[in-house]
């Protein structure tokens, strides 16, 4: 069966059409600048990218353009929309209601909407994409795959904050975690790749991209993760601050004459390695180039990021009372040997030694620790779209 995977943002829409039997990507692309002037990027497997500029007032028009491209007589990947058997939607926040993916119905839509306060930038956009697909593809089953679902196995000691318990009871203020689809896919795939016992394993997944998070996974289930109520908690990221003293918010607000929205904008969009580097970049390629050119702030940004990753990994080794394997994934995790080397330099006490030649490779599953390392370290490319496809097939 063919599964259309949709990842809807506030002004963008990523998509892939995947054949579930072969797991081949038949076509993929991106809709950008939805609500502005609109641009569709479409690429059929084995062909060059096609770019079309056209008005996309809403996500409905964007999805219509995607569907039209998929069935185009000359460049389409399928002959008709009847060849699409199901649609899998990435949904950022499922709260405590969803510990697994679900087939979408009216009740599910209402529950997703109730989580809008927890993910105001993402969940409303996800709902728009779901409703648009339902209107344009009536009768085609749809599945919601939640970023938060994989982390719902965390125990209370891991997800409760040091706040009055009534805030959890009334408002569900707790750690939820994100990137769950990636953490689930990579932890399972690494276990298979390294030949570990899925029912007796302790692994750590470092999903390092512009948004970054780490998870501790025991016997295939999440025991802890670094992101919290929102994706702002945890690691220093591309533009997000990660963990800070909460009193900094009041201090900066008074010094800079900012309201809470202004401070949150700083923490989400002007901080992280972008902020530490003096505004140079949130892209690690730029930071590494800057460091090699003698830019001390760029070097600081890379060092702070790597140090925070190592600290979280160390804390999760303690939380699990050991670790069998560590995986690096996502844009930085898969493509920045320098960052991996810096992170692992703090973990010698675990008996880890790095294979420098292997660490320089990219693009496929690769063990980067030496054979005599007591803990195995691997680079595992993530594939959230394939994970969503698999979840969708399993349910429909």
Tab-separated table of C-alpha atoms in Angstrom:
chain	number	residue	atom	x	y	z
A	1	UNK	CA	0.000	0.000	0.000
A	2	UNK	CA	1.027	3.610	-0.562
A	3	UNK	CA	1.056	5.925	2.455
A	4	UNK	CA	1.136	9.712	2.183
A	5	UNK	CA	3.066	11.155	5.140
A	6	UNK	CA	2.207	14.758	6.034
A	7	UNK	CA	4.153	17.027	8.391
A	8	UNK	CA	2.300	20.337	8.650
A	9	UNK	CA	3.902	23.481	10.062
A	10	UNK	CA	2.361	26.906	10.518
A	11	UNK	CA	3.462	28.073	7.050
A	12	UNK	CA	4.984	24.941	5.551
A	13	UNK	CA	4.129	21.341	4.735
A	14	UNK	CA	6.566	18.474	4.211
A	15	UNK	CA	5.344	15.320	2.507
A	16	UNK	CA	6.475	11.900	1.315
A	17	UNK	CA	4.638	9.175	-0.562
A	18	UNK	CA	5.999	5.814	0.585
A	19	UNK	CA	5.310	2.295	-0.651
A	20	UNK	CA	4.928	0.387	2.590
A	21	UNK	CA	5.957	-3.003	1.173
A	22	UNK	CA	9.282	-1.902	-0.328
A	23	UNK	CA	9.580	1.174	1.960
A	24	UNK	CA	10.643	3.087	-1.141
A	25	UNK	CA	9.987	6.836	-1.243
A	26	UNK	CA	7.974	7.301	-4.447
A	27	UNK	CA	7.895	11.102	-4.201
A	28	UNK	CA	8.663	13.807	-1.688
A	29	UNK	CA	8.759	17.540	-1.324
A	30	UNK	CA	7.854	20.686	0.527
A	31	UNK	CA	5.272	23.450	0.407
A	32	UNK	CA	6.654	26.756	1.680
A	33	UNK	CA	5.332	30.243	2.365
A	34	UNK	CA	1.762	29.067	2.807
A	35	UNK	CA	-0.435	32.119	3.328
A	36	UNK	CA	2.087	34.344	1.547
A	37	UNK	CA	3.051	33.667	-2.080
A	38	UNK	CA	3.530	29.894	-2.009
A	39	UNK	CA	6.148	27.517	-3.396
A	40	UNK	CA	5.892	23.780	-4.102
A	41	UNK	CA	8.970	21.574	-4.357
A	42	UNK	CA	8.222	18.140	-5.797
A	43	UNK	CA	10.589	15.279	-6.556
A	44	UNK	CA	9.620	11.923	-7.974
A	45	UNK	CA	12.020	9.085	-7.152
A	46	UNK	CA	14.906	9.070	-9.631
A	47	UNK	CA	14.001	12.471	-11.100
A	48	UNK	CA	15.137	16.035	-10.627
A	49	UNK	CA	13.332	18.425	-8.298
A	50	UNK	CA	10.556	20.567	-9.730
A	51	UNK	CA	9.784	23.953	-8.195
A	52	UNK	CA	6.451	25.685	-8.750
A	53	UNK	CA	5.592	29.144	-7.459
A	54	UNK	CA	1.850	29.534	-6.985
A	55	UNK	CA	-0.562	31.112	-4.487
A	56	UNK	CA	-1.271	28.973	-1.408
A	57	UNK	CA	-3.681	31.013	0.709
A	58	UNK	CA	-4.228	28.059	3.073
A	59	UNK	CA	-2.987	24.529	3.700
A	60	UNK	CA	-5.932	23.231	1.684
A	61	UNK	CA	-4.519	24.747	-1.517
A	62	UNK	CA	-1.053	23.460	-0.601
A	63	UNK	CA	-2.277	19.905	-0.171
A	64	UNK	CA	-4.299	20.155	-3.367
A	65	UNK	CA	-1.105	21.111	-5.220
A	66	UNK	CA	0.699	18.124	-3.690
A	67	UNK	CA	-2.075	15.754	-4.758
A	68	UNK	CA	-2.125	17.239	-8.253
A	69	UNK	CA	1.640	16.750	-8.532
A	70	UNK	CA	1.415	13.136	-7.388
A	71	UNK	CA	-1.043	12.255	-10.188
A	72	UNK	CA	0.426	14.486	-12.905
A	73	UNK	CA	0.353	12.594	-16.229
A	74	UNK	CA	4.024	13.248	-17.006
A	75	UNK	CA	5.791	13.373	-13.643
A	76	UNK	CA	3.320	11.888	-11.171
A	77	UNK	CA	4.298	8.972	-8.953
A	78	UNK	CA	0.834	7.351	-9.075
A	79	UNK	CA	-1.948	7.128	-11.632
A	80	UNK	CA	-4.774	8.298	-9.368
A	81	UNK	CA	-5.514	9.257	-5.774
A	82	UNK	CA	-7.143	5.849	-5.358
A	83	UNK	CA	-3.548	4.564	-5.142
A	84	UNK	CA	-3.137	6.363	-1.778
A	85	UNK	CA	-4.338	3.884	0.852
A	86	UNK	CA	-3.780	5.971	3.979
A	87	UNK	CA	-2.389	9.251	5.288
A	88	UNK	CA	-0.057	9.490	8.285
A	89	UNK	CA	0.102	12.844	10.055
A	90	UNK	CA	2.832	14.035	12.375
A	91	UNK	CA	1.180	15.654	15.405
A	92	UNK	CA	3.503	17.400	17.834
A	93	UNK	CA	1.602	17.173	21.125
A	94	UNK	CA	-0.724	14.462	22.365
A	95	UNK	CA	-0.541	15.353	26.056
A	96	UNK	CA	-1.255	12.465	28.392
A	97	UNK	CA	-4.128	11.280	26.223
A	98	UNK	CA	-2.045	9.432	23.656
A	99	UNK	CA	0.688	6.930	24.452
A	100	UNK	CA	0.630	5.546	20.923
A	101	UNK	CA	-0.476	6.435	17.409
A	102	UNK	CA	-4.221	6.380	16.677
A	103	UNK	CA	-6.633	6.302	13.756
A	104	UNK	CA	-8.126	9.786	13.501
A	105	UNK	CA	-11.813	10.332	14.205
A	106	UNK	CA	-13.885	13.140	15.683
A	107	UNK	CA	-12.969	12.255	19.239
A	108	UNK	CA	-9.258	12.222	18.406
A	109	UNK	CA	-9.506	15.602	16.678
A	110	UNK	CA	-11.129	17.079	19.769
A	111	UNK	CA	-8.410	15.644	22.014
A	112	UNK	CA	-5.652	17.066	19.776
A	113	UNK	CA	-7.340	20.461	19.872
A	114	UNK	CA	-7.405	20.320	23.669
A	115	UNK	CA	-3.587	20.116	23.555
A	116	UNK	CA	-3.296	23.352	21.564
A	117	UNK	CA	-2.275	25.301	24.671
A	118	UNK	CA	0.686	22.950	25.105
A	119	UNK	CA	1.888	23.423	21.510
A	120	UNK	CA	0.320	26.645	20.201
A	121	UNK	CA	2.623	26.917	17.186
A	122	UNK	CA	2.333	23.312	16.053
A	123	UNK	CA	-0.900	21.549	16.983
A	124	UNK	CA	-3.229	24.059	15.270
A	125	UNK	CA	-1.172	23.678	12.076
A	126	UNK	CA	-1.275	19.897	12.397
A	127	UNK	CA	-5.071	20.061	12.700
A	128	UNK	CA	-5.321	22.272	9.619
A	129	UNK	CA	-3.415	19.655	7.633
A	130	UNK	CA	-5.611	16.831	8.913
A	131	UNK	CA	-8.833	18.680	8.101
A	132	UNK	CA	-7.588	19.664	4.641
A	133	UNK	CA	-6.701	16.050	3.801
A	134	UNK	CA	-10.051	14.841	5.117
A	135	UNK	CA	-11.848	17.298	2.825
A	136	UNK	CA	-9.766	16.545	-0.252
A	137	UNK	CA	-9.451	12.786	0.292
A	138	UNK	CA	-12.785	11.690	1.792
A	139	UNK	CA	-12.876	8.114	2.988
A	140	UNK	CA	-9.107	7.637	3.098
A	141	UNK	CA	-8.096	6.498	6.615
A	142	UNK	CA	-5.772	8.831	8.485
A	143	UNK	CA	-3.473	8.225	11.446
A	144	UNK	CA	-2.026	10.660	13.987
A	145	UNK	CA	1.555	9.901	15.059
A	146	UNK	CA	2.504	11.961	18.116
A	147	UNK	CA	5.957	13.364	18.929
A	148	UNK	CA	5.137	12.959	22.617
A	149	UNK	CA	3.746	9.390	22.571
A	150	UNK	CA	7.036	7.481	22.906
A	151	UNK	CA	7.876	9.371	26.099
A	152	UNK	CA	4.629	8.505	27.875
A	153	UNK	CA	6.340	5.505	29.507
A	154	UNK	CA	8.409	7.847	31.707
A	155	UNK	CA	7.774	7.309	35.430
A	156	UNK	CA	6.509	10.109	37.671
A	157	UNK	CA	9.981	10.657	39.130
A	158	UNK	CA	11.156	11.598	35.632
A	159	UNK	CA	8.257	13.746	34.433
A	160	UNK	CA	7.135	15.663	37.523
A	161	UNK	CA	8.542	19.152	38.129
A	162	UNK	CA	9.430	20.649	41.515
A	163	UNK	CA	6.253	22.753	41.458
A	164	UNK	CA	3.022	22.678	43.475
A	165	UNK	CA	1.333	19.397	42.565
A	166	UNK	CA	-1.906	21.229	41.886
A	167	UNK	CA	-0.373	22.670	38.696
A	168	UNK	CA	0.003	19.143	37.397
A	169	UNK	CA	-3.508	18.210	38.492
A	170	UNK	CA	-5.149	21.306	37.033
A	171	UNK	CA	-3.005	22.136	34.015
A	172	UNK	CA	-0.972	18.968	33.344
A	173	UNK	CA	2.311	20.835	33.809
A	174	UNK	CA	4.914	18.073	33.458
A	175	UNK	CA	7.714	16.888	31.198
A	176	UNK	CA	6.359	15.448	27.951
A	177	UNK	CA	9.384	15.301	25.660
A	178	UNK	CA	9.475	15.622	21.880
A	179	UNK	CA	11.157	14.065	18.826
A	180	UNK	CA	9.528	10.843	20.066
A	181	UNK	CA	9.068	9.402	16.581
A	182	UNK	CA	12.796	9.777	15.945
A	183	UNK	CA	13.814	8.451	19.378
A	184	UNK	CA	11.554	5.420	18.924
A	185	UNK	CA	12.823	4.673	15.409
A	186	UNK	CA	16.515	5.119	16.227
A	187	UNK	CA	16.460	3.199	19.515
A	188	UNK	CA	14.733	0.215	17.887
A	189	UNK	CA	16.923	0.309	14.789
A	190	UNK	CA	20.127	0.623	16.818
A	191	UNK	CA	19.158	-2.347	18.957
A	192	UNK	CA	18.733	-4.456	15.818
A	193	UNK	CA	21.823	-3.044	14.105
A	194	UNK	CA	24.087	-3.765	17.086
A	195	UNK	CA	22.509	-7.131	17.899
A	196	UNK	CA	21.370	-6.110	21.378
A	197	UNK	CA	18.643	-7.886	23.320
A	198	UNK	CA	15.590	-5.641	22.953
A	199	UNK	CA	14.206	-6.942	26.257
A	200	UNK	CA	17.430	-6.409	28.161
A	201	UNK	CA	19.049	-3.237	26.898
A	202	UNK	CA	19.945	0.281	28.010
A	203	UNK	CA	20.501	2.761	25.207
A	204	UNK	CA	20.803	6.530	24.863
A	205	UNK	CA	19.696	8.381	21.745
A	206	UNK	CA	21.134	11.834	21.044
A	207	UNK	CA	18.860	13.515	18.475
A	208	UNK	CA	21.005	16.525	17.643
A	209	UNK	CA	19.630	19.023	15.147
A	210	UNK	CA	18.531	22.646	15.267
A	211	UNK	CA	16.133	21.281	17.855
A	212	UNK	CA	17.949	18.745	20.006
A	213	UNK	CA	16.979	16.206	22.654
A	214	UNK	CA	18.304	13.102	24.359
A	215	UNK	CA	16.422	10.063	25.607
A	216	UNK	CA	17.212	7.180	27.927
A	217	UNK	CA	15.589	3.967	26.693
A	218	UNK	CA	15.367	0.833	28.845
A	219	UNK	CA	14.177	-2.371	27.180
A	220	UNK	CA	12.684	-0.387	24.324
A	221	UNK	CA	10.759	2.051	26.529
A	222	UNK	CA	11.576	5.667	27.299
A	223	UNK	CA	12.730	6.186	30.885
A	224	UNK	CA	13.636	9.875	30.593
A	225	UNK	CA	14.110	12.613	28.017
A	226	UNK	CA	15.593	16.093	28.005
A	227	UNK	CA	12.788	18.242	26.547
A	228	UNK	CA	9.969	19.173	28.882
A	229	UNK	CA	6.534	20.759	28.844
A	230	UNK	CA	7.748	22.458	25.673
A	231	UNK	CA	10.744	21.901	23.360
A	232	UNK	CA	12.587	24.741	25.117
A	233	UNK	CA	13.913	22.649	28.012
A	234	UNK	CA	17.064	20.571	27.917
A	235	UNK	CA	20.054	20.948	25.627
A	236	UNK	CA	21.426	24.181	24.234
A	237	UNK	CA	20.033	24.147	20.674
A	238	UNK	CA	20.225	26.130	17.455
A	239	UNK	CA	18.269	29.130	18.709
A	240	UNK	CA	16.767	27.805	21.978
A	241	UNK	CA	18.435	28.352	25.327
A	242	UNK	CA	17.752	24.962	26.861
A	243	UNK	CA	18.007	24.723	30.665
A	244	UNK	CA	18.483	28.054	32.427
A	245	UNK	CA	17.938	29.485	35.899
A	246	UNK	CA	14.242	30.538	35.761
A	247	UNK	CA	15.108	33.780	37.562
A	248	UNK	CA	17.046	34.862	34.470
A	249	UNK	CA	13.700	35.585	32.823
A	250	UNK	CA	12.752	38.226	35.397
A	251	UNK	CA	16.284	39.637	35.435
A	252	UNK	CA	16.449	40.094	31.652
A	253	UNK	CA	12.869	41.380	31.513
A	254	UNK	CA	13.729	44.205	33.911
A	255	UNK	CA	17.061	45.036	32.283
A	256	UNK	CA	15.693	45.011	28.724
A	257	UNK	CA	12.175	46.255	29.523
A	258	UNK	CA	10.554	43.131	28.050
A	259	UNK	CA	7.247	41.455	28.800
A	260	UNK	CA	6.935	37.658	29.105
A	261	UNK	CA	6.335	37.301	25.359
A	262	UNK	CA	9.484	39.279	24.648
A	263	UNK	CA	11.592	37.140	26.972
A	264	UNK	CA	10.183	33.936	25.498
A	265	UNK	CA	11.046	35.200	22.037
A	266	UNK	CA	14.648	35.680	23.165
A	267	UNK	CA	14.810	32.205	24.707
A	268	UNK	CA	13.268	30.469	21.681
A	269	UNK	CA	14.647	32.407	18.727
A	270	UNK	CA	17.735	34.384	19.745
A	271	UNK	CA	19.542	32.059	22.142
A	272	UNK	CA	21.283	28.697	21.845
A	273	UNK	CA	24.423	28.517	19.718
A	274	UNK	CA	23.135	31.461	17.682
A	275	UNK	CA	23.186	33.628	20.790
A	276	UNK	CA	26.427	32.266	22.220
A	277	UNK	CA	28.201	32.808	18.892
A	278	UNK	CA	27.277	36.482	18.972
A	279	UNK	CA	24.628	36.027	16.312
A	280	UNK	CA	27.006	34.348	13.835
A	281	UNK	CA	24.804	31.355	13.016
A	282	UNK	CA	22.725	28.458	14.309
A	283	UNK	CA	24.233	26.243	11.589
A	284	UNK	CA	27.126	24.122	12.842
A	285	UNK	CA	28.833	24.271	9.445
A	286	UNK	CA	29.120	28.028	9.848
A	287	UNK	CA	30.210	27.674	13.465
A	288	UNK	CA	32.950	25.178	12.610
A	289	UNK	CA	34.166	27.406	9.794
A	290	UNK	CA	34.197	30.336	12.207
A	291	UNK	CA	36.087	28.337	14.815
A	292	UNK	CA	38.698	27.305	12.230
A	293	UNK	CA	39.087	30.985	11.327
A	294	UNK	CA	39.825	31.907	14.927
A	295	UNK	CA	36.345	33.060	15.988
A	296	UNK	CA	36.360	32.431	19.755
A	297	UNK	CA	32.600	32.854	20.141
A	298	UNK	CA	31.967	30.222	17.475
A	299	UNK	CA	34.308	27.869	19.332
A	300	UNK	CA	32.513	28.643	22.599
A	301	UNK	CA	29.148	27.807	21.026
A	302	UNK	CA	30.356	24.383	19.862
A	303	UNK	CA	32.008	23.685	23.224
A	304	UNK	CA	28.928	24.664	25.242
A	305	UNK	CA	26.666	22.551	23.036
A	306	UNK	CA	28.944	19.491	23.212
A	307	UNK	CA	29.449	19.835	26.964
A	308	UNK	CA	25.700	19.981	27.612
A	309	UNK	CA	25.141	16.871	25.471
A	310	UNK	CA	27.823	15.008	27.411
A	311	UNK	CA	26.299	16.082	30.747
A	312	UNK	CA	22.885	14.756	29.772
A	313	UNK	CA	24.326	11.487	28.520
A	314	UNK	CA	26.205	11.092	31.800
A	315	UNK	CA	23.092	11.787	33.837
A	316	UNK	CA	21.137	9.172	31.880
A	317	UNK	CA	23.862	6.584	32.399
A	318	UNK	CA	23.330	7.192	36.121
A	319	UNK	CA	19.521	7.110	35.786
A	320	UNK	CA	19.646	3.741	34.002
A	321	UNK	CA	22.524	2.450	36.159
A	322	UNK	CA	24.538	1.698	33.056
A	323	UNK	CA	24.391	1.879	29.270
A	324	UNK	CA	24.967	-0.590	26.442
A	325	UNK	CA	25.002	1.762	23.477
A	326	UNK	CA	24.775	5.423	22.473
A	327	UNK	CA	23.373	6.648	19.149
A	328	UNK	CA	23.940	9.991	17.434
A	329	UNK	CA	21.246	11.024	14.965
A	330	UNK	CA	19.606	13.979	13.146
A	331	UNK	CA	21.358	16.797	11.257
A	332	UNK	CA	24.219	17.496	13.673
A	333	UNK	CA	24.381	14.025	15.167
A	334	UNK	CA	24.760	12.456	11.725
A	335	UNK	CA	26.965	15.058	10.046
A	336	UNK	CA	29.243	16.704	12.613
A	337	UNK	CA	32.227	14.464	13.478
A	338	UNK	CA	33.722	17.328	15.504
A	339	UNK	CA	30.716	17.453	17.831
A	340	UNK	CA	30.667	13.677	18.272
A	341	UNK	CA	34.401	13.721	19.072
A	342	UNK	CA	33.975	16.498	21.627
A	343	UNK	CA	31.008	14.801	23.306
A	344	UNK	CA	32.777	11.444	23.525
A	345	UNK	CA	35.907	13.060	24.956
A	346	UNK	CA	33.966	13.467	28.220
A	347	UNK	CA	32.881	9.822	28.329
A	348	UNK	CA	36.198	8.013	28.618
A	349	UNK	CA	35.189	6.806	32.074
A	350	UNK	CA	32.640	4.561	30.350
A	351	UNK	CA	35.431	2.763	28.525
A	352	UNK	CA	34.591	4.407	25.212
A	353	UNK	CA	37.276	4.931	22.613
A	354	UNK	CA	36.500	6.448	19.233
A	355	UNK	CA	37.442	5.100	15.810
A	356	UNK	CA	38.480	8.334	14.081
A	357	UNK	CA	38.218	6.890	10.571
A	358	UNK	CA	34.699	5.600	11.179
A	359	UNK	CA	33.724	8.874	12.853
A	360	UNK	CA	34.532	10.704	9.632
A	361	UNK	CA	31.979	8.735	7.607
A	362	UNK	CA	28.366	9.778	7.070
A	363	UNK	CA	25.181	8.709	5.326
A	364	UNK	CA	24.575	5.234	6.735
A	365	UNK	CA	24.473	3.197	9.937
A	366	UNK	CA	27.995	3.146	11.328
A	367	UNK	CA	29.705	2.057	14.548
A	368	UNK	CA	32.195	4.773	15.499
A	369	UNK	CA	33.585	3.207	18.671
A	370	UNK	CA	36.514	0.806	18.567
A	371	UNK	CA	35.900	-2.957	18.960
A	372	UNK	CA	37.341	-2.911	22.480
A	373	UNK	CA	35.017	-0.140	23.721
A	374	UNK	CA	32.910	-1.233	26.671
A	375	UNK	CA	29.993	0.855	25.368
A	376	UNK	CA	29.124	0.788	21.685
A	377	UNK	CA	28.628	4.129	19.924
A	378	UNK	CA	26.904	4.400	16.560
A	379	UNK	CA	25.640	6.946	14.076
A	380	UNK	CA	22.096	5.982	13.062
A	381	UNK	CA	20.363	8.180	10.456
A	382	UNK	CA	16.841	8.926	11.614
A	383	UNK	CA	13.829	8.449	9.353
A	384	UNK	CA	10.732	9.937	10.943
A	385	UNK	CA	8.703	9.706	7.739
A	386	UNK	CA	9.317	5.962	7.463
A	387	UNK	CA	8.445	5.571	11.137
A	388	UNK	CA	5.152	7.407	10.557
A	389	UNK	CA	4.465	5.207	7.537
A	390	UNK	CA	5.044	2.043	9.582
A	391	UNK	CA	2.812	3.267	12.397
A	392	UNK	CA	0.081	4.103	9.876
A	393	UNK	CA	0.247	0.688	8.180
A	394	UNK	CA	0.103	-1.079	11.542
A	395	UNK	CA	-3.177	0.657	12.389
A	396	UNK	CA	-5.023	0.651	9.067
